[in-house]
Amino acid sequence: MPVSVTLPTTQHRFCASLFAIAKANKTTMASTSNSGGAFTTIQERVTFEKEIKKSKFIAIAGPIANEKSAMSFLSQVRDPRATHNCWAYKVGDQYRSNDDGEPSGTAGKPIQTAIDSSGIDRVMVVVIRHFGGIKLGTGGLVRAYGGVASECLRNAPTCLVKTKVPMGVEVPFDLLGVLYHQVQSFHVEDIKQDYDTGKDGISMVTFKVDFDQAEKLEDALKANCSRELKFYKR
């Protein structure tokens, strides 16, 4: 027989917030789950230029968060005077590419392949071509677009981004000082406190911590607090 359980107000709000975070991150988490909750992206916008048979190719790579930011990046860097503005991007398991008038599969796809080969996520590469009068042929276009995209990403400074996971702890008022000392040493973010737990002398503290530090933080809190704490995790 199904059993109905009513959570205290604070616990209900915290669980609801975890659900909202999971729903909002559905697209990006699909890829980070395969890499243990972390991904590599580029730190800043990078440009690489190369002339191939009198055509000038300019590859511009930049970090993005989602499709909206990808389209914003494209609008910023595309050159309306150029012959072609071809592009591709990757956000987790989401890919898109565009040949922008080049023969199908000769521009956007090679750029996408370059992104895949680089191991970089949350990135967009736009390759601008100023036609120089000499046709490159299908194979030449694939090598040109893929080559400049690869070189651009190879030159880009990268960083490892760790996924933050939300946690909550029910803690007695007199242990709040101990808890705050511990969580701050783990560089947590978005610390919030709620006294409305429905339990005398108990407060709920919520925060976000690096995915690979969550268990270590829980162990540290258990070791340094003299009483049993109640944890809530997604």
PDB file of C-alpha atoms in Angstrom:
ATOM      1  CA  MET A   1       0.000   0.000   0.000  1.00  0.00           C
ATOM      2  CA  PRO A   2       1.428   3.430  -0.917  1.00  0.00           C
ATOM      3  CA  VAL A   3       2.473   5.530   2.056  1.00  0.00           C
ATOM      4  CA  SER A   4       2.176   9.316   2.056  1.00  0.00           C
ATOM      5  CA  VAL A   5       5.019  11.173   3.778  1.00  0.00           C
ATOM      6  CA  THR A   6       4.899  14.887   4.628  1.00  0.00           C
ATOM      7  CA  LEU A   7       8.251  16.610   4.823  1.00  0.00           C
ATOM      8  CA  PRO A   8       8.842  19.527   7.196  1.00  0.00           C
ATOM      9  CA  THR A   9       8.651  22.870   5.390  1.00  0.00           C
ATOM     10  CA  THR A  10      12.424  23.393   5.110  1.00  0.00           C
ATOM     11  CA  GLN A  11      13.113  19.842   3.926  1.00  0.00           C
ATOM     12  CA  HIS A  12      10.347  20.193   1.331  1.00  0.00           C
ATOM     13  CA  ARG A  13      11.845  23.438   0.014  1.00  0.00           C
ATOM     14  CA  PHE A  14      15.329  21.917  -0.162  1.00  0.00           C
ATOM     15  CA  CYS A  15      14.163  18.790  -2.001  1.00  0.00           C
ATOM     16  CA  ALA A  16      12.180  20.980  -4.390  1.00  0.00           C
ATOM     17  CA  SER A  17      15.266  23.065  -5.089  1.00  0.00           C
ATOM     18  CA  LEU A  18      17.291  19.916  -5.845  1.00  0.00           C
ATOM     19  CA  PHE A  19      14.639  18.815  -8.314  1.00  0.00           C
ATOM     20  CA  ALA A  20      14.689  22.229  -9.995  1.00  0.00           C
ATOM     21  CA  ILE A  21      18.488  22.145 -10.330  1.00  0.00           C
ATOM     22  CA  ALA A  22      18.411  18.638 -11.802  1.00  0.00           C
ATOM     23  CA  LYS A  23      15.701  19.642 -14.290  1.00  0.00           C
ATOM     24  CA  ALA A  24      17.564  22.799 -15.359  1.00  0.00           C
ATOM     25  CA  ASN A  25      20.791  20.842 -15.901  1.00  0.00           C
ATOM     26  CA  LYS A  26      19.246  17.916 -17.782  1.00  0.00           C
ATOM     27  CA  THR A  27      21.019  18.649 -21.070  1.00  0.00           C
ATOM     28  CA  THR A  28      24.491  19.399 -19.712  1.00  0.00           C
ATOM     29  CA  MET A  29      24.512  16.647 -17.104  1.00  0.00           C
ATOM     30  CA  ALA A  30      24.080  14.016 -19.810  1.00  0.00           C
ATOM     31  CA  SER A  31      27.711  14.432 -20.809  1.00  0.00           C
ATOM     32  CA  THR A  32      29.239  15.264 -17.438  1.00  0.00           C
ATOM     33  CA  SER A  33      27.935  12.027 -15.985  1.00  0.00           C
ATOM     34  CA  ASN A  34      30.291  10.173 -18.319  1.00  0.00           C
ATOM     35  CA  SER A  35      33.285  12.176 -17.153  1.00  0.00           C
ATOM     36  CA  GLY A  36      32.677  11.899 -13.422  1.00  0.00           C
ATOM     37  CA  GLY A  37      31.069  15.321 -13.014  1.00  0.00           C
ATOM     38  CA  ALA A  38      33.777  17.420 -14.645  1.00  0.00           C
ATOM     39  CA  PHE A  39      34.500  18.741 -18.116  1.00  0.00           C
ATOM     40  CA  THR A  40      37.269  20.606 -19.924  1.00  0.00           C
ATOM     41  CA  THR A  41      36.509  23.863 -21.698  1.00  0.00           C
ATOM     42  CA  ILE A  42      38.474  26.835 -22.996  1.00  0.00           C
ATOM     43  CA  GLN A  43      39.133  29.832 -20.777  1.00  0.00           C
ATOM     44  CA  GLU A  44      38.748  32.602 -23.332  1.00  0.00           C
ATOM     45  CA  ARG A  45      38.152  33.476 -26.967  1.00  0.00           C
ATOM     46  CA  VAL A  46      40.952  32.307 -29.286  1.00  0.00           C
ATOM     47  CA  THR A  47      41.622  33.105 -32.965  1.00  0.00           C
ATOM     48  CA  PHE A  48      43.711  31.296 -35.571  1.00  0.00           C
ATOM     49  CA  GLU A  49      44.244  32.452 -39.175  1.00  0.00           C
ATOM     50  CA  LYS A  50      45.614  30.609 -42.193  1.00  0.00           C
ATOM     51  CA  GLU A  51      45.741  31.246 -45.927  1.00  0.00           C
ATOM     52  CA  ILE A  52      45.062  28.220 -48.122  1.00  0.00           C
ATOM     53  CA  LYS A  53      45.278  28.643 -51.898  1.00  0.00           C
ATOM     54  CA  LYS A  54      44.553  32.371 -51.626  1.00  0.00           C
ATOM     55  CA  SER A  55      41.471  31.837 -49.425  1.00  0.00           C
ATOM     56  CA  LYS A  56      41.763  33.302 -45.936  1.00  0.00           C
ATOM     57  CA  PHE A  57      40.407  31.091 -43.146  1.00  0.00           C
ATOM     58  CA  ILE A  58      39.844  32.608 -39.695  1.00  0.00           C
ATOM     59  CA  ALA A  59      38.868  30.224 -36.883  1.00  0.00           C
ATOM     60  CA  ILE A  60      37.415  31.746 -33.714  1.00  0.00           C
ATOM     61  CA  ALA A  61      36.697  29.543 -30.677  1.00  0.00           C
ATOM     62  CA  GLY A  62      34.910  30.592 -27.512  1.00  0.00           C
ATOM     63  CA  PRO A  63      33.404  29.053 -24.362  1.00  0.00           C
ATOM     64  CA  ILE A  64      29.603  28.716 -24.300  1.00  0.00           C
ATOM     65  CA  ALA A  65      27.038  27.456 -21.803  1.00  0.00           C
ATOM     66  CA  ASN A  66      24.063  26.539 -23.999  1.00  0.00           C
ATOM     67  CA  GLU A  67      22.471  27.036 -27.415  1.00  0.00           C
ATOM     68  CA  LYS A  68      21.430  30.599 -26.616  1.00  0.00           C
ATOM     69  CA  SER A  69      24.973  31.648 -25.736  1.00  0.00           C
ATOM     70  CA  ALA A  70      26.247  29.823 -28.853  1.00  0.00           C
ATOM     71  CA  MET A  71      23.968  31.873 -31.099  1.00  0.00           C
ATOM     72  CA  SER A  72      25.014  35.027 -29.261  1.00  0.00           C
ATOM     73  CA  PHE A  73      28.679  34.159 -29.809  1.00  0.00           C
ATOM     74  CA  LEU A  74      28.008  33.535 -33.514  1.00  0.00           C
ATOM     75  CA  SER A  75      26.334  36.931 -33.919  1.00  0.00           C
ATOM     76  CA  GLN A  76      29.332  38.604 -32.271  1.00  0.00           C
ATOM     77  CA  VAL A  77      32.069  37.031 -34.390  1.00  0.00           C
ATOM     78  CA  ARG A  78      30.512  36.336 -37.806  1.00  0.00           C
ATOM     79  CA  ASP A  79      31.701  38.566 -40.641  1.00  0.00           C
ATOM     80  CA  PRO A  80      28.890  39.633 -43.009  1.00  0.00           C
ATOM     81  CA  ARG A  81      31.517  40.574 -45.618  1.00  0.00           C
ATOM     82  CA  ALA A  82      32.961  37.031 -45.703  1.00  0.00           C
ATOM     83  CA  THR A  83      32.040  34.401 -48.264  1.00  0.00           C
ATOM     84  CA  HIS A  84      31.139  31.855 -45.581  1.00  0.00           C
ATOM     85  CA  ASN A  85      30.698  31.777 -41.785  1.00  0.00           C
ATOM     86  CA  CYS A  86      30.691  28.066 -40.947  1.00  0.00           C
ATOM     87  CA  TRP A  87      30.408  26.765 -37.410  1.00  0.00           C
ATOM     88  CA  ALA A  88      29.869  23.961 -34.937  1.00  0.00           C
ATOM     89  CA  TYR A  89      29.413  23.727 -31.199  1.00  0.00           C
ATOM     90  CA  LYS A  90      29.221  21.134 -28.440  1.00  0.00           C
ATOM     91  CA  VAL A  91      27.395  21.378 -25.116  1.00  0.00           C
ATOM     92  CA  GLY A  92      27.420  18.032 -23.361  1.00  0.00           C
ATOM     93  CA  ASP A  93      25.662  15.601 -25.700  1.00  0.00           C
ATOM     94  CA  GLN A  94      24.173  18.424 -27.765  1.00  0.00           C
ATOM     95  CA  TYR A  95      25.842  19.186 -31.111  1.00  0.00           C
ATOM     96  CA  ARG A  96      25.020  21.529 -33.955  1.00  0.00           C
ATOM     97  CA  SER A  97      26.904  22.520 -37.106  1.00  0.00           C
ATOM     98  CA  ASN A  98      26.319  24.603 -40.225  1.00  0.00           C
ATOM     99  CA  ASP A  99      28.019  24.691 -43.632  1.00  0.00           C
ATOM    100  CA  ASP A 100      26.742  28.197 -44.465  1.00  0.00           C
ATOM    101  CA  GLY A 101      26.663  27.661 -48.219  1.00  0.00           C
ATOM    102  CA  GLU A 102      29.678  25.356 -48.578  1.00  0.00           C
ATOM    103  CA  PRO A 103      28.951  21.885 -50.058  1.00  0.00           C
ATOM    104  CA  SER A 104      27.119  19.717 -47.526  1.00  0.00           C
ATOM    105  CA  GLY A 105      29.406  18.084 -44.985  1.00  0.00           C
ATOM    106  CA  THR A 106      32.556  19.952 -46.032  1.00  0.00           C
ATOM    107  CA  ALA A 107      32.646  22.670 -43.344  1.00  0.00           C
ATOM    108  CA  GLY A 108      30.402  22.312 -40.288  1.00  0.00           C
ATOM    109  CA  LYS A 109      31.013  18.590 -39.884  1.00  0.00           C
ATOM    110  CA  PRO A 110      34.841  18.834 -40.025  1.00  0.00           C
ATOM    111  CA  ILE A 111      34.686  21.620 -37.419  1.00  0.00           C
ATOM    112  CA  GLN A 112      32.528  19.393 -35.220  1.00  0.00           C
ATOM    113  CA  THR A 113      34.994  16.530 -35.663  1.00  0.00           C
ATOM    114  CA  ALA A 114      37.815  18.842 -34.564  1.00  0.00           C
ATOM    115  CA  ILE A 115      35.853  19.700 -31.403  1.00  0.00           C
ATOM    116  CA  ASP A 116      35.245  16.016 -30.682  1.00  0.00           C
ATOM    117  CA  SER A 117      38.907  15.151 -31.171  1.00  0.00           C
ATOM    118  CA  SER A 118      40.028  17.953 -28.838  1.00  0.00           C
ATOM    119  CA  GLY A 119      38.085  16.588 -25.862  1.00  0.00           C
ATOM    120  CA  ILE A 120      36.802  20.094 -25.151  1.00  0.00           C
ATOM    121  CA  ASP A 121      33.188  20.707 -24.105  1.00  0.00           C
ATOM    122  CA  ARG A 122      30.971  23.807 -23.903  1.00  0.00           C
ATOM    123  CA  VAL A 123      32.741  25.325 -26.895  1.00  0.00           C
ATOM    124  CA  MET A 124      31.862  26.848 -30.258  1.00  0.00           C
ATOM    125  CA  VAL A 125      34.153  27.273 -33.249  1.00  0.00           C
ATOM    126  CA  VAL A 126      33.279  29.624 -36.096  1.00  0.00           C
ATOM    127  CA  VAL A 127      35.441  29.453 -39.232  1.00  0.00           C
ATOM    128  CA  ILE A 128      35.203  32.483 -41.509  1.00  0.00           C
ATOM    129  CA  ARG A 129      36.295  32.117 -45.127  1.00  0.00           C
ATOM    130  CA  HIS A 130      37.197  34.890 -47.520  1.00  0.00           C
ATOM    131  CA  PHE A 131      37.263  33.222 -50.940  1.00  0.00           C
ATOM    132  CA  GLY A 132      40.492  33.811 -52.870  1.00  0.00           C
ATOM    133  CA  GLY A 133      39.398  32.672 -56.311  1.00  0.00           C
ATOM    134  CA  ILE A 134      40.687  29.075 -56.264  1.00  0.00           C
ATOM    135  CA  LYS A 135      38.270  26.219 -55.567  1.00  0.00           C
ATOM    136  CA  LEU A 136      39.553  23.676 -53.044  1.00  0.00           C
ATOM    137  CA  GLY A 137      37.309  20.726 -53.891  1.00  0.00           C
ATOM    138  CA  THR A 138      35.441  18.594 -51.386  1.00  0.00           C
ATOM    139  CA  GLY A 139      38.522  17.031 -49.798  1.00  0.00           C
ATOM    140  CA  GLY A 140      40.346  20.345 -49.703  1.00  0.00           C
ATOM    141  CA  LEU A 141      37.456  22.056 -47.923  1.00  0.00           C
ATOM    142  CA  VAL A 142      37.216  19.281 -45.310  1.00  0.00           C
ATOM    143  CA  ARG A 143      40.944  19.536 -44.610  1.00  0.00           C
ATOM    144  CA  ALA A 144      40.874  23.324 -44.531  1.00  0.00           C
ATOM    145  CA  TYR A 145      37.919  23.774 -42.174  1.00  0.00           C
ATOM    146  CA  GLY A 146      38.855  20.841 -39.951  1.00  0.00           C
ATOM    147  CA  GLY A 147      42.511  21.842 -39.911  1.00  0.00           C
ATOM    148  CA  VAL A 148      42.088  25.466 -38.866  1.00  0.00           C
ATOM    149  CA  ALA A 149      39.481  24.492 -36.254  1.00  0.00           C
ATOM    150  CA  SER A 150      41.849  21.886 -34.772  1.00  0.00           C
ATOM    151  CA  GLU A 151      44.762  24.318 -34.707  1.00  0.00           C
ATOM    152  CA  CYS A 152      42.623  26.984 -33.066  1.00  0.00           C
ATOM    153  CA  LEU A 153      41.539  24.618 -30.284  1.00  0.00           C
ATOM    154  CA  ARG A 154      45.081  23.308 -29.896  1.00  0.00           C
ATOM    155  CA  ASN A 155      46.243  26.844 -29.122  1.00  0.00           C
ATOM    156  CA  ALA A 156      43.435  27.574 -26.661  1.00  0.00           C
ATOM    157  CA  PRO A 157      44.109  27.704 -22.898  1.00  0.00           C
ATOM    158  CA  THR A 158      41.827  25.198 -21.181  1.00  0.00           C
ATOM    159  CA  CYS A 159      40.518  24.612 -17.670  1.00  0.00           C
ATOM    160  CA  LEU A 160      38.786  21.786 -15.824  1.00  0.00           C
ATOM    161  CA  VAL A 161      35.323  22.716 -14.552  1.00  0.00           C
ATOM    162  CA  LYS A 162      33.908  20.627 -11.719  1.00  0.00           C
ATOM    163  CA  THR A 163      30.190  20.138 -11.318  1.00  0.00           C
ATOM    164  CA  LYS A 164      28.738  21.565  -8.106  1.00  0.00           C
ATOM    165  CA  VAL A 165      26.254  19.397  -6.209  1.00  0.00           C
ATOM    166  CA  PRO A 166      23.745  20.755  -3.679  1.00  0.00           C
ATOM    167  CA  MET A 167      23.828  19.531  -0.073  1.00  0.00           C
ATOM    168  CA  GLY A 168      21.906  20.336   3.081  1.00  0.00           C
ATOM    169  CA  VAL A 169      22.640  19.671   6.738  1.00  0.00           C
ATOM    170  CA  GLU A 170      20.357  19.825   9.777  1.00  0.00           C
ATOM    171  CA  VAL A 171      22.561  21.112  12.574  1.00  0.00           C
ATOM    172  CA  PRO A 172      21.985  22.211  16.211  1.00  0.00           C
ATOM    173  CA  PHE A 173      22.431  25.939  16.806  1.00  0.00           C
ATOM    174  CA  ASP A 174      25.463  25.427  19.050  1.00  0.00           C
ATOM    175  CA  LEU A 175      27.328  23.556  16.280  1.00  0.00           C
ATOM    176  CA  LEU A 176      26.816  26.183  13.573  1.00  0.00           C
ATOM    177  CA  GLY A 177      30.272  27.647  14.157  1.00  0.00           C
ATOM    178  CA  VAL A 178      31.926  24.254  13.685  1.00  0.00           C
ATOM    179  CA  LEU A 179      29.886  23.581  10.549  1.00  0.00           C
ATOM    180  CA  TYR A 180      30.673  26.950   8.951  1.00  0.00           C
ATOM    181  CA  HIS A 181      34.383  26.509   9.618  1.00  0.00           C
ATOM    182  CA  GLN A 182      34.352  23.138   7.865  1.00  0.00           C
ATOM    183  CA  VAL A 183      32.252  24.084   4.835  1.00  0.00           C
ATOM    184  CA  GLN A 184      34.296  27.220   4.184  1.00  0.00           C
ATOM    185  CA  SER A 185      37.499  25.159   4.138  1.00  0.00           C
ATOM    186  CA  PHE A 186      35.938  23.183   1.256  1.00  0.00           C
ATOM    187  CA  HIS A 187      35.209  26.399  -0.684  1.00  0.00           C
ATOM    188  CA  VAL A 188      31.467  25.782  -0.937  1.00  0.00           C
ATOM    189  CA  GLU A 189      29.145  28.216  -2.700  1.00  0.00           C
ATOM    190  CA  ASP A 190      25.622  29.598  -2.169  1.00  0.00           C
ATOM    191  CA  ILE A 191      25.531  29.040   1.587  1.00  0.00           C
ATOM    192  CA  LYS A 192      22.040  29.592   2.996  1.00  0.00           C
ATOM    193  CA  GLN A 193      20.616  29.102   6.458  1.00  0.00           C
ATOM    194  CA  ASP A 194      17.016  28.531   7.560  1.00  0.00           C
ATOM    195  CA  TYR A 195      15.860  28.407  11.175  1.00  0.00           C
ATOM    196  CA  ASP A 196      12.323  27.401  10.221  1.00  0.00           C
ATOM    197  CA  THR A 197      12.824  23.638  10.402  1.00  0.00           C
ATOM    198  CA  GLY A 198       9.976  22.799  12.741  1.00  0.00           C
ATOM    199  CA  LYS A 199      12.526  21.354  15.172  1.00  0.00           C
ATOM    200  CA  ASP A 200      13.613  23.141  18.339  1.00  0.00           C
ATOM    201  CA  GLY A 201      17.224  24.264  18.307  1.00  0.00           C
ATOM    202  CA  ILE A 202      17.834  22.938  14.781  1.00  0.00           C
ATOM    203  CA  SER A 203      18.806  24.922  11.683  1.00  0.00           C
ATOM    204  CA  MET A 204      19.074  23.833   8.049  1.00  0.00           C
ATOM    205  CA  VAL A 205      22.210  24.943   6.180  1.00  0.00           C
ATOM    206  CA  THR A 206      22.335  24.406   2.406  1.00  0.00           C
ATOM    207  CA  PHE A 207      25.217  24.934  -0.031  1.00  0.00           C
ATOM    208  CA  LYS A 208      26.890  23.673  -3.222  1.00  0.00           C
ATOM    209  CA  VAL A 209      30.184  21.782  -3.200  1.00  0.00           C
ATOM    210  CA  ASP A 210      32.443  20.237  -5.861  1.00  0.00           C
ATOM    211  CA  PHE A 211      31.085  16.796  -6.770  1.00  0.00           C
ATOM    212  CA  ASP A 212      34.325  15.060  -5.781  1.00  0.00           C
ATOM    213  CA  GLN A 213      34.443  16.791  -2.384  1.00  0.00           C
ATOM    214  CA  ALA A 214      30.908  16.000  -1.183  1.00  0.00           C
ATOM    215  CA  GLU A 215      31.755  12.750   0.637  1.00  0.00           C
ATOM    216  CA  LYS A 216      34.949  14.210   2.115  1.00  0.00           C
ATOM    217  CA  LEU A 217      33.012  17.177   3.468  1.00  0.00           C
ATOM    218  CA  GLU A 218      30.370  14.910   4.984  1.00  0.00           C
ATOM    219  CA  ASP A 219      33.083  12.824   6.668  1.00  0.00           C
ATOM    220  CA  ALA A 220      34.787  15.968   8.008  1.00  0.00           C
ATOM    221  CA  LEU A 221      31.535  17.269   9.470  1.00  0.00           C
ATOM    222  CA  LYS A 222      30.787  13.927  11.119  1.00  0.00           C
ATOM    223  CA  ALA A 223      34.306  13.784  12.585  1.00  0.00           C
ATOM    224  CA  ASN A 224      34.264  17.330  13.974  1.00  0.00           C
ATOM    225  CA  CYS A 225      30.713  17.575  15.286  1.00  0.00           C
ATOM    226  CA  SER A 226      29.969  15.895  18.590  1.00  0.00           C
ATOM    227  CA  ARG A 227      26.440  14.871  17.616  1.00  0.00           C
ATOM    228  CA  GLU A 228      24.837  13.098  14.694  1.00  0.00           C
ATOM    229  CA  LEU A 229      23.899  15.364  11.790  1.00  0.00           C
ATOM    230  CA  LYS A 230      21.265  14.750   9.147  1.00  0.00           C
ATOM    231  CA  PHE A 231      22.402  15.216   5.546  1.00  0.00           C
ATOM    232  CA  TYR A 232      20.363  15.820   2.392  1.00  0.00           C
ATOM    233  CA  LYS A 233      21.949  15.249  -1.008  1.00  0.00           C
ATOM    234  CA  ARG A 234      20.716  15.036  -4.604  1.00  0.00           C
TER     235      ARG A 234
END
